[in-house]
CSV table of C-alpha atoms and ligand atoms in Angstrom, one decimal:
chain,number,residue,atom,x,y,z
A,4,MET,CA,35.9,9.2,-18.8
A,5,ASN,CA,36.6,5.9,-20.4
A,6,ILE,CA,35.2,6.0,-24.1
A,7,PHE,CA,33.6,2.6,-23.4
A,8,GLU,CA,32.3,3.3,-20.0
A,9,LYS,CA,29.2,0.9,-19.7
A,10,SER,CA,25.8,2.3,-19.3
A,11,GLU,CA,24.2,2.2,-16.0
A,12,ARG,CA,21.7,-0.3,-17.3
A,13,LEU,CA,24.5,-2.7,-18.1
A,14,GLY,CA,25.9,-2.0,-14.6
A,15,LYS,CA,22.6,-3.2,-13.1
A,16,LEU,CA,22.8,-6.7,-14.6
A,17,PRO,CA,22.6,-9.2,-11.9
A,18,PRO,CA,25.9,-11.3,-11.3
A,19,TYR,CA,26.1,-14.2,-13.8
A,20,LEU,CA,26.2,-17.0,-11.4
A,21,PHE,CA,27.2,-19.7,-13.9
A,22,LYS,CA,30.5,-18.2,-14.6
A,23,GLU,CA,32.6,-20.5,-12.3
A,24,ILE,CA,31.1,-23.6,-13.8
A,25,ASP,CA,31.6,-22.1,-17.3
A,26,ARG,CA,35.2,-21.6,-16.5
A,27,LYS,CA,35.7,-25.0,-15.0
A,28,LYS,CA,34.1,-26.6,-17.9
A,29,THR,CA,36.3,-24.7,-20.5
A,30,GLU,CA,39.3,-25.6,-18.4
A,31,ALA,CA,38.4,-29.4,-18.3
A,32,LEU,CA,37.6,-29.6,-22.0
A,33,SER,CA,41.1,-28.0,-22.7
A,34,ARG,CA,42.7,-30.7,-20.5
A,35,GLY,CA,40.9,-33.3,-22.7
A,36,VAL,CA,38.6,-34.5,-19.9
A,37,ASP,CA,35.6,-36.4,-21.3
A,38,ILE,CA,32.8,-34.2,-20.3
A,39,ILE,CA,29.1,-35.2,-20.2
A,40,ASP,CA,27.3,-31.8,-20.5
A,41,LEU,CA,23.8,-31.9,-18.8
A,42,GLY,CA,23.9,-28.2,-18.4
A,43,VAL,CA,22.5,-26.6,-21.6
A,44,GLY,CA,18.7,-26.7,-22.4
A,45,ASP,CA,19.3,-27.1,-26.1
A,46,PRO,CA,17.8,-30.0,-27.7
A,47,ASP,CA,20.3,-32.4,-29.2
A,48,LEU,CA,17.8,-34.0,-31.7
A,49,PRO,CA,17.7,-32.8,-35.2
A,50,THR,CA,14.9,-30.6,-36.7
A,51,PRO,CA,12.4,-33.0,-38.4
A,52,SER,CA,13.2,-33.4,-42.1
A,53,HIS,CA,10.0,-32.2,-43.5
A,54,ILE,CA,10.5,-28.8,-41.9
A,55,VAL,CA,14.1,-28.7,-43.2
A,56,GLU,CA,12.8,-29.5,-46.8
A,57,ALA,CA,10.2,-26.6,-46.4
A,58,MET,CA,12.9,-24.2,-45.7
A,59,LYS,CA,14.9,-25.5,-48.7
A,60,ASN,CA,11.9,-24.9,-51.1
A,61,ALA,CA,11.3,-21.4,-49.5
A,62,LEU,CA,14.9,-20.6,-50.2
A,63,ASN,CA,14.7,-21.2,-53.8
A,64,ASP,CA,11.7,-18.7,-54.0
A,65,PRO,CA,12.8,-15.2,-54.7
A,66,ALA,CA,9.6,-14.0,-52.9
A,67,SER,CA,11.3,-15.1,-49.8
A,68,HIS,CA,14.4,-12.8,-50.1
A,69,GLY,CA,13.0,-9.3,-49.3
A,70,TYR,CA,12.2,-7.7,-46.2
A,71,PRO,CA,9.5,-9.6,-44.1
A,72,LEU,CA,6.7,-7.8,-42.2
A,73,TYR,CA,7.9,-7.4,-38.7
A,74,SER,CA,4.7,-8.8,-37.2
A,75,GLY,CA,4.9,-12.1,-39.5
A,76,MET,CA,3.6,-13.1,-42.8
A,77,ALA,CA,-0.1,-13.6,-43.2
A,78,SER,CA,0.3,-17.4,-43.8
A,79,PHE,CA,2.3,-17.8,-40.6
A,80,LYS,CA,-0.1,-15.8,-38.4
A,81,GLU,CA,-3.0,-18.0,-39.8
A,82,ALA,CA,-1.0,-21.2,-39.2
A,83,VAL,CA,-0.5,-20.0,-35.4
A,84,ALA,CA,-4.2,-19.2,-35.0
A,85,ALA,CA,-5.2,-22.6,-36.4
A,86,TRP,CA,-2.5,-24.5,-34.3
A,87,TYR,CA,-3.7,-22.7,-31.2
A,88,ARG,CA,-7.4,-23.4,-32.0
A,89,LYS,CA,-6.6,-27.1,-32.5
A,90,ARG,CA,-4.4,-27.5,-29.6
A,91,PHE,CA,-6.1,-25.3,-27.0
A,92,GLY,CA,-9.6,-24.7,-28.3
A,93,VAL,CA,-9.1,-21.0,-28.2
A,94,ASP,CA,-9.9,-18.5,-31.2
A,95,ILE,CA,-7.1,-16.1,-32.0
A,96,ASP,CA,-7.5,-13.4,-34.6
A,97,PRO,CA,-4.5,-13.9,-36.7
A,98,GLU,CA,-4.3,-10.4,-37.9
A,99,GLU,CA,-4.6,-8.5,-34.4
A,100,GLU,CA,-3.6,-11.1,-31.8
A,101,VAL,CA,-0.5,-12.8,-33.3
A,102,CYS,CA,3.0,-11.5,-33.5
A,103,CYS,CA,5.9,-13.5,-35.0
A,104,LEU,CA,9.3,-13.4,-32.8
A,105,ILE,CA,13.0,-14.1,-33.5
A,106,GLY,CA,12.5,-16.8,-30.8
A,107,SER,CA,10.4,-16.3,-27.9
A,108,LYS,CA,13.4,-14.8,-25.9
A,109,GLU,CA,13.3,-11.9,-28.2
A,110,GLY,CA,9.7,-11.1,-27.4
A,111,ILE,CA,10.1,-11.6,-23.8
A,112,ALA,CA,13.2,-9.3,-23.7
A,113,HIS,CA,11.4,-6.6,-25.7
A,114,TYR,CA,7.9,-6.7,-23.9
A,115,PRO,CA,8.9,-4.7,-20.8
A,116,LEU,CA,10.1,-1.8,-23.2
A,117,ALA,CA,6.5,-1.4,-24.3
A,118,PHE,CA,4.8,-1.3,-20.9
A,119,ILE,CA,7.3,-0.7,-18.0
A,120,ASN,CA,8.1,2.9,-16.9
A,121,PRO,CA,11.1,3.6,-14.7
A,122,GLY,CA,10.3,2.6,-11.1
A,123,ASP,CA,7.4,0.3,-12.2
A,124,ILE,CA,7.3,-3.3,-10.8
A,125,ALA,CA,7.3,-6.6,-12.5
A,126,LEU,CA,6.3,-9.7,-10.7
A,127,ILE,CA,8.9,-12.3,-11.4
A,128,PRO,CA,9.2,-16.0,-10.3
A,129,SER,CA,12.5,-17.2,-8.8
A,130,PRO,CA,14.1,-19.5,-9.7
A,131,ALA,CA,13.4,-18.7,-13.2
A,132,TYR,CA,14.7,-18.1,-16.7
A,133,PRO,CA,16.9,-15.1,-16.3
A,134,VAL,CA,15.4,-12.9,-19.3
A,135,TYR,CA,12.2,-11.8,-17.3
A,136,ASN,CA,14.4,-10.0,-14.5
A,137,ILE,CA,16.9,-8.6,-17.1
A,138,ALA,CA,14.3,-7.4,-19.5
A,139,THR,CA,12.6,-5.6,-16.5
A,140,ILE,CA,16.0,-4.1,-15.6
A,141,PHE,CA,16.6,-2.9,-19.1
A,142,ALA,CA,13.4,-1.1,-19.2
A,143,GLY,CA,14.2,0.8,-16.0
A,144,GLY,CA,11.6,-1.4,-13.7
A,145,GLU,CA,12.1,-3.1,-10.5
A,146,SER,CA,11.7,-6.9,-10.1
A,147,PHE,CA,9.7,-8.3,-7.1
A,148,PHE,CA,10.6,-12.0,-6.8
A,149,MET,CA,7.8,-14.6,-6.2
A,150,PRO,CA,9.6,-17.6,-4.6
A,151,LEU,CA,8.8,-21.1,-6.2
A,152,LEU,CA,8.8,-23.5,-3.5
A,153,SER,CA,8.6,-27.1,-3.2
A,154,LYS,CA,5.9,-27.0,-0.7
A,155,ASN,CA,3.6,-25.1,-3.1
A,156,ARG,CA,4.7,-27.4,-5.9
A,157,PHE,CA,6.8,-24.6,-7.4
A,158,LEU,CA,3.8,-22.2,-8.1
A,159,PRO,CA,4.0,-18.7,-6.9
A,160,ASP,CA,1.9,-18.0,-3.7
A,161,LEU,CA,-0.2,-15.0,-5.0
A,162,ASP,CA,-1.5,-14.3,-1.4
A,163,ALA,CA,1.9,-13.7,-0.3
A,164,ILE,CA,2.3,-10.8,-2.6
A,165,PRO,CA,2.1,-7.6,-0.4
A,166,GLU,CA,-0.8,-5.3,-1.3
A,167,GLY,CA,1.2,-2.3,-1.9
A,168,ILE,CA,3.5,-4.3,-4.4
A,169,ALA,CA,0.5,-5.8,-6.3
A,170,GLU,CA,-0.9,-2.4,-6.6
A,171,LYS,CA,2.3,-1.1,-8.2
A,172,ALA,CA,3.0,-4.0,-10.5
A,173,ARG,CA,2.3,-3.6,-14.1
A,174,ILE,CA,3.3,-7.1,-15.3
A,175,MET,CA,3.6,-10.6,-14.1
A,176,PHE,CA,5.7,-13.3,-15.7
A,177,ILE,CA,4.8,-17.0,-15.3
A,178,ASN,CA,6.2,-20.1,-16.9
A,179,TYR,CA,4.6,-23.6,-17.1
A,180,PRO,CA,5.7,-26.3,-17.7
A,181,ASN,CA,8.5,-24.6,-15.8
A,182,ASN,CA,12.2,-24.1,-16.5
A,183,PRO,CA,14.2,-24.9,-14.3
A,184,THR,CA,11.9,-26.8,-11.8
A,185,SER,CA,9.9,-28.8,-14.5
A,186,ALA,CA,6.7,-28.1,-12.4
A,187,VAL,CA,3.5,-27.9,-14.2
A,188,ALA,CA,0.3,-25.7,-13.5
A,189,ASP,CA,-3.4,-26.7,-14.0
A,190,LEU,CA,-6.2,-24.4,-15.2
A,191,ALA,CA,-7.3,-23.8,-11.6
A,192,PHE,CA,-3.9,-22.0,-11.1
A,193,PHE,CA,-4.1,-20.1,-14.2
A,194,SER,CA,-7.7,-18.9,-13.2
A,195,ARG,CA,-6.4,-17.5,-10.0
A,196,VAL,CA,-3.6,-15.8,-11.8
A,197,VAL,CA,-6.5,-14.1,-14.1
A,198,GLU,CA,-8.4,-13.1,-11.1
A,199,PHE,CA,-5.6,-11.6,-9.4
A,200,ALA,CA,-4.5,-9.8,-12.7
A,201,HIS,CA,-8.0,-8.4,-13.0
A,202,LYS,CA,-8.1,-7.3,-9.5
A,203,HIS,CA,-4.7,-5.5,-9.5
A,204,ARG,CA,-4.6,-4.5,-13.1
A,205,ILE,CA,-1.6,-6.5,-14.2
A,206,ALA,CA,-0.7,-7.8,-17.6
A,207,VAL,CA,0.2,-11.6,-17.4
A,208,CYS,CA,3.0,-12.8,-19.7
A,209,HIS,CA,3.0,-16.7,-19.8
A,210,ASP,CA,6.2,-18.1,-21.1
A,211,ALA,CA,4.9,-21.3,-22.8
A,212,ALA,CA,8.1,-22.7,-24.2
A,213,TYR,CA,7.3,-26.3,-22.8
A,214,THR,CA,3.7,-26.8,-23.4
A,215,GLU,CA,4.5,-29.3,-26.2
A,216,MET,CA,7.2,-31.2,-24.4
A,217,ALA,CA,5.1,-33.5,-22.0
A,218,PHE,CA,5.0,-37.2,-21.2
A,219,ASP,CA,2.7,-40.0,-20.5
A,220,GLY,CA,-0.2,-38.5,-22.3
A,221,TYR,CA,-0.3,-35.4,-20.2
A,222,GLN,CA,-1.2,-32.1,-22.1
A,223,PRO,CA,-0.2,-28.9,-20.4
A,224,PRO,CA,-3.0,-26.3,-20.5
A,225,GLY,CA,-2.5,-22.9,-22.4
A,226,PHE,CA,-3.1,-19.7,-20.4
A,227,LEU,CA,-5.7,-18.3,-22.8
A,228,GLN,CA,-7.9,-21.1,-22.1
A,229,VAL,CA,-9.0,-19.5,-19.0
A,230,GLN,CA,-12.1,-17.2,-19.4
A,231,GLY,CA,-10.9,-13.6,-19.2
A,232,ALA,CA,-7.3,-14.5,-19.8
A,233,LYS,CA,-7.2,-12.5,-23.2
A,234,ASP,CA,-8.3,-9.5,-21.4
A,235,VAL,CA,-5.2,-9.5,-19.2
A,236,GLY,CA,-2.5,-11.3,-20.9
A,237,LEU,CA,-0.4,-12.8,-23.6
A,238,GLU,CA,1.4,-16.2,-24.2
A,239,PHE,CA,4.9,-16.4,-25.7
A,240,HIS,CA,5.5,-19.7,-27.6
A,241,SER,CA,8.5,-21.2,-29.0
A,242,LEU,CA,9.3,-23.6,-31.8
A,243,SER,CA,12.9,-24.2,-30.4
A,244,LYS,CA,12.0,-27.0,-28.1
A,245,THR,CA,8.8,-28.3,-29.7
A,246,TYR,CA,10.3,-28.9,-33.1
A,247,SER,CA,14.1,-28.9,-32.1
A,248,MET,CA,14.5,-25.6,-33.9
A,249,SER,CA,16.6,-23.6,-31.4
A,250,GLY,CA,19.1,-22.3,-33.9
A,251,TRP,CA,16.3,-21.2,-36.4
A,252,ARG,CA,15.2,-18.2,-34.1
A,253,ILE,CA,11.5,-18.3,-34.4
A,254,GLY,CA,8.7,-18.1,-31.9
A,255,PHE,CA,5.5,-16.1,-31.6
A,256,ALA,CA,3.1,-14.1,-29.0
A,257,VAL,CA,-0.6,-14.7,-29.0
A,258,GLY,CA,-3.2,-13.0,-26.9
A,259,ASN,CA,-4.4,-9.5,-26.0
A,260,ARG,CA,-4.4,-7.2,-29.0
A,261,GLU,CA,-3.1,-4.1,-27.1
A,262,ALA,CA,-0.2,-6.3,-25.6
A,263,ILE,CA,0.5,-7.4,-29.3
A,264,GLN,CA,0.3,-4.0,-30.5
A,265,GLY,CA,2.7,-2.6,-28.0
A,266,LEU,CA,5.2,-5.3,-28.5
A,267,GLY,CA,5.0,-4.7,-32.2
A,268,ALA,CA,5.6,-1.1,-31.9
A,269,ILE,CA,8.9,-1.9,-30.1
A,270,LYS,CA,9.8,-4.5,-32.7
A,271,SER,CA,9.0,-2.5,-35.8
A,272,ASN,CA,11.5,0.2,-34.5
A,273,ILE,CA,14.4,-2.5,-33.6
A,274,ASP,CA,14.2,-5.4,-35.9
A,275,SER,CA,12.4,-6.2,-39.2
A,276,GLY,CA,11.0,-9.7,-38.5
A,277,VAL,CA,12.0,-13.1,-39.2
A,278,PHE,CA,13.4,-14.3,-42.7
A,279,LYS,CA,10.4,-15.4,-44.7
A,280,ALA,CA,12.1,-18.7,-45.5
A,281,ILE,CA,12.3,-19.6,-41.8
A,282,GLN,CA,8.6,-18.5,-41.4
A,283,SER,CA,7.7,-20.9,-44.3
A,284,ALA,CA,9.4,-23.8,-42.4
A,285,ALA,CA,7.6,-22.8,-39.2
A,286,VAL,CA,4.3,-23.0,-41.2
A,287,ALA,CA,5.2,-26.5,-42.3
A,288,ALA,CA,6.0,-27.4,-38.7
A,289,LEU,CA,2.6,-25.9,-37.2
A,290,LYS,CA,0.4,-27.3,-40.0
A,291,GLY,CA,2.2,-30.5,-40.7
A,292,ASP,CA,2.0,-33.9,-39.2
A,293,GLN,CA,2.8,-33.8,-35.6
A,294,SER,CA,4.1,-37.3,-35.0
A,295,SER,CA,7.7,-35.9,-34.7
A,296,VAL,CA,6.6,-34.0,-31.5
A,297,THR,CA,5.4,-37.3,-30.0
A,298,ASP,CA,8.4,-39.2,-31.2
A,299,MET,CA,10.7,-36.7,-29.5
A,300,GLY,CA,8.6,-36.8,-26.5
A,301,ASP,CA,9.1,-40.5,-26.3
A,302,VAL,CA,12.9,-40.1,-26.7
A,303,TYR,CA,13.0,-37.5,-23.7
A,304,CYS,CA,10.6,-39.8,-21.8
A,305,THR,CA,13.0,-42.8,-21.9
A,306,ARG,CA,15.7,-40.7,-21.1
A,307,ARG,CA,13.7,-39.2,-18.0
A,308,ASP,CA,13.1,-42.7,-16.7
A,309,ILE,CA,16.6,-43.9,-17.0
A,310,VAL,CA,18.0,-40.9,-15.1
A,311,VAL,CA,15.3,-40.6,-12.5
A,312,LYS,CA,15.5,-44.2,-11.6
A,313,GLY,CA,19.4,-43.9,-11.6
A,314,LEU,CA,19.3,-40.8,-9.3
A,315,LYS,CA,16.7,-42.5,-7.0
A,316,ASP,CA,18.8,-45.6,-6.6
A,317,LEU,CA,21.7,-43.5,-5.5
A,318,GLY,CA,19.6,-41.9,-2.9
A,319,PHE,CA,18.9,-38.6,-4.6
A,320,GLU,CA,15.6,-36.8,-4.1
A,321,VAL,CA,13.9,-36.0,-7.4
A,322,GLU,CA,10.3,-36.2,-8.7
A,323,SER,CA,9.7,-37.6,-12.2
A,324,PRO,CA,8.4,-34.6,-14.3
A,325,LYS,CA,5.3,-34.6,-16.4
A,326,ALA,CA,6.9,-32.1,-18.9
A,327,THR,CA,10.1,-30.4,-19.9
A,328,PHE,CA,13.5,-32.0,-20.5
A,329,TYR,CA,14.8,-31.0,-17.0
A,330,LEU,CA,15.1,-32.7,-13.8
A,331,TRP,CA,15.1,-30.6,-10.6
A,332,VAL,CA,17.2,-32.5,-8.1
A,333,LYS,CA,18.0,-31.9,-4.4
A,334,THR,CA,21.5,-31.6,-3.7
A,335,PRO,CA,22.8,-34.2,-1.0
A,336,GLU,CA,22.3,-33.1,2.6
A,337,GLY,CA,24.7,-30.2,3.5
A,338,TYR,CA,25.8,-29.3,0.0
A,339,ALA,CA,25.2,-25.8,-1.5
A,340,SER,CA,24.3,-25.9,-5.2
A,341,ALA,CA,27.5,-24.3,-6.5
A,342,ARG,CA,29.9,-26.6,-4.4
A,343,PHE,CA,28.0,-29.7,-5.6
A,344,ALA,CA,28.2,-28.8,-9.3
A,345,SER,CA,31.8,-27.9,-8.9
A,346,ARG,CA,32.6,-31.2,-7.4
A,347,LEU,CA,30.6,-33.2,-10.2
A,348,LEU,CA,32.6,-31.4,-12.8
A,349,GLU,CA,36.0,-31.6,-11.2
A,350,GLU,CA,35.8,-35.3,-10.0
A,351,SER,CA,33.6,-36.9,-12.7
A,352,GLY,CA,33.4,-34.5,-15.8
A,353,LEU,CA,29.7,-34.1,-15.3
A,354,VAL,CA,28.2,-30.5,-16.1
A,355,VAL,CA,25.0,-29.8,-14.2
A,356,THR,CA,23.4,-26.4,-13.5
A,357,PRO,CA,23.5,-25.2,-10.0
A,358,GLY,CA,20.1,-24.2,-8.9
A,359,ASN,CA,21.0,-21.0,-7.2
A,360,GLY,CA,22.1,-19.6,-10.5
A,361,PHE,CA,18.3,-19.3,-11.4
A,362,GLY,CA,17.5,-17.3,-8.3
A,363,GLU,CA,18.1,-17.6,-4.5
A,364,PRO,CA,15.1,-20.1,-3.8
A,365,GLY,CA,16.7,-22.4,-6.2
A,366,GLU,CA,19.7,-23.1,-3.7
A,367,GLY,CA,19.9,-26.7,-2.6
A,368,PHE,CA,18.8,-27.8,-6.2
A,369,PHE,CA,20.7,-28.7,-9.3
A,370,ARG,CA,19.2,-28.9,-12.9
A,371,ILE,CA,19.8,-31.8,-15.3
A,372,ALA,CA,19.0,-31.3,-18.8
A,373,LEU,CA,18.1,-34.5,-20.7
A,374,THR,CA,19.9,-33.5,-24.0
A,375,GLN,CA,22.3,-36.4,-24.2
A,376,GLY,CA,21.7,-39.9,-25.6
A,377,VAL,CA,20.8,-43.0,-23.3
A,378,GLU,CA,24.4,-44.2,-23.4
A,379,ARG,CA,25.9,-41.1,-22.1
A,380,LEU,CA,23.2,-40.5,-19.6
A,381,SER,CA,23.7,-44.0,-18.1
A,382,GLU,CA,27.5,-43.2,-18.1
A,383,ALA,CA,26.7,-40.1,-16.2
A,384,ILE,CA,24.7,-42.1,-13.6
A,385,SER,CA,27.5,-44.7,-13.2
A,386,ARG,CA,30.1,-41.8,-12.7
A,387,LEU,CA,27.7,-40.3,-10.1
A,388,GLY,CA,27.6,-43.8,-8.5
A,389,LYS,CA,31.3,-43.8,-7.8
A,390,MET,CA,31.4,-40.6,-5.9
A,391,LYS,CA,30.9,-40.4,-2.1
A,392,PHE,CA,28.8,-37.4,-0.9
B,554,PLP,C1,14.4,-22.2,-24.2
B,554,PLP,C2,13.6,-21.1,-23.5
B,554,PLP,C3,13.0,-19.9,-24.1
B,554,PLP,C4,13.4,-19.4,-25.3
B,554,PLP,O1,13.2,-20.0,-26.5
B,554,PLP,P1,13.4,-19.3,-27.9
B,554,PLP,O2,12.1,-19.3,-28.6
B,554,PLP,O3,14.5,-20.2,-28.5
B,554,PLP,O4,14.0,-18.0,-27.7
B,554,PLP,C5,12.2,-19.1,-23.4
B,554,PLP,N1,11.8,-19.6,-22.2
B,554,PLP,C6,12.2,-20.5,-21.4
B,554,PLP,C7,11.8,-20.8,-20.1
B,554,PLP,C8,13.2,-21.5,-22.1
B,554,PLP,O5,13.5,-22.4,-21.4
């Protein structure tokens, strides 16, 4: 046997459908093509300076240098609870209902290890952020995909989940505002999810990475705002998008104490928490002036308006999203997502993400990330306008 024969777990990973576009991008870059990358969902705006300063100050304090507590410093957990109360009007016990994460991806990826046994089912939206499915596979579970369809405003149809599946399911992942569709959910939807979860004894994991990236005065709701939500679920928050801190690796989980405890039991045996200086910076972010969040929102909103108008003028079918920095756009008639994305790259140097890469129901769409300045975005629209579909 090969010394480095991969585990069955790795063998079960779904095919990575962005490989082709990645390869074409690398190849075009090496040829010196002027690429406009609208593929990656990574904020291009810098972290606000008061957060960077807080990190610098904490770095100079030797008390920052030792092992952190894996679940987070008391000051961090208190800042999270205070932020959650102020933003969503929900009380959180900072000691028992908060866990600091090395980015929310880490918490999402570890959560199934605490609650899924081999053969257990997880309910997973499709298209979606790939981590929900992969974390389920790593834990030995089976994914049941809930299609997110345009006719249902990209919300899962809970009535379409077969009774036998609902009975066997242990967890359900949801994510609103949504990546990749940029759809939003209201409290009525969250209420239906809570009811469903109570009825079928399912834990709900709400990925809330984009609740703070919203426009036109819209404030996305939090899952825990629904009566009874904390009995069945928890919410994953990220500072990556809210404060342009993707490289810092910090996020948090809030919600049901048994869920938080289980996640903590996995984490305490795998990692040793987030560097205390980064937690101090996060405290400054959560407790400080939130005008940078609004300012960044204005920047994304201006970009959204330019690109949505440009796409519509060219005949594309796209809705103007209330939240997230993504546009979920229909490919022109007769174009599969992958072929369309390839053509854009080869003929115009534009990188977009083919929708089917997020799951089969994403076929026929492509995703644009608004992570370039206005000038580059306008250039992208003008290049698109020169193509014939
Ligand atoms: C960006 C993103 C995350 C991950 O955020 P980190 O906190 O940086 O790990 C989680 N979920 C979704 C849907 C995202 O788009």
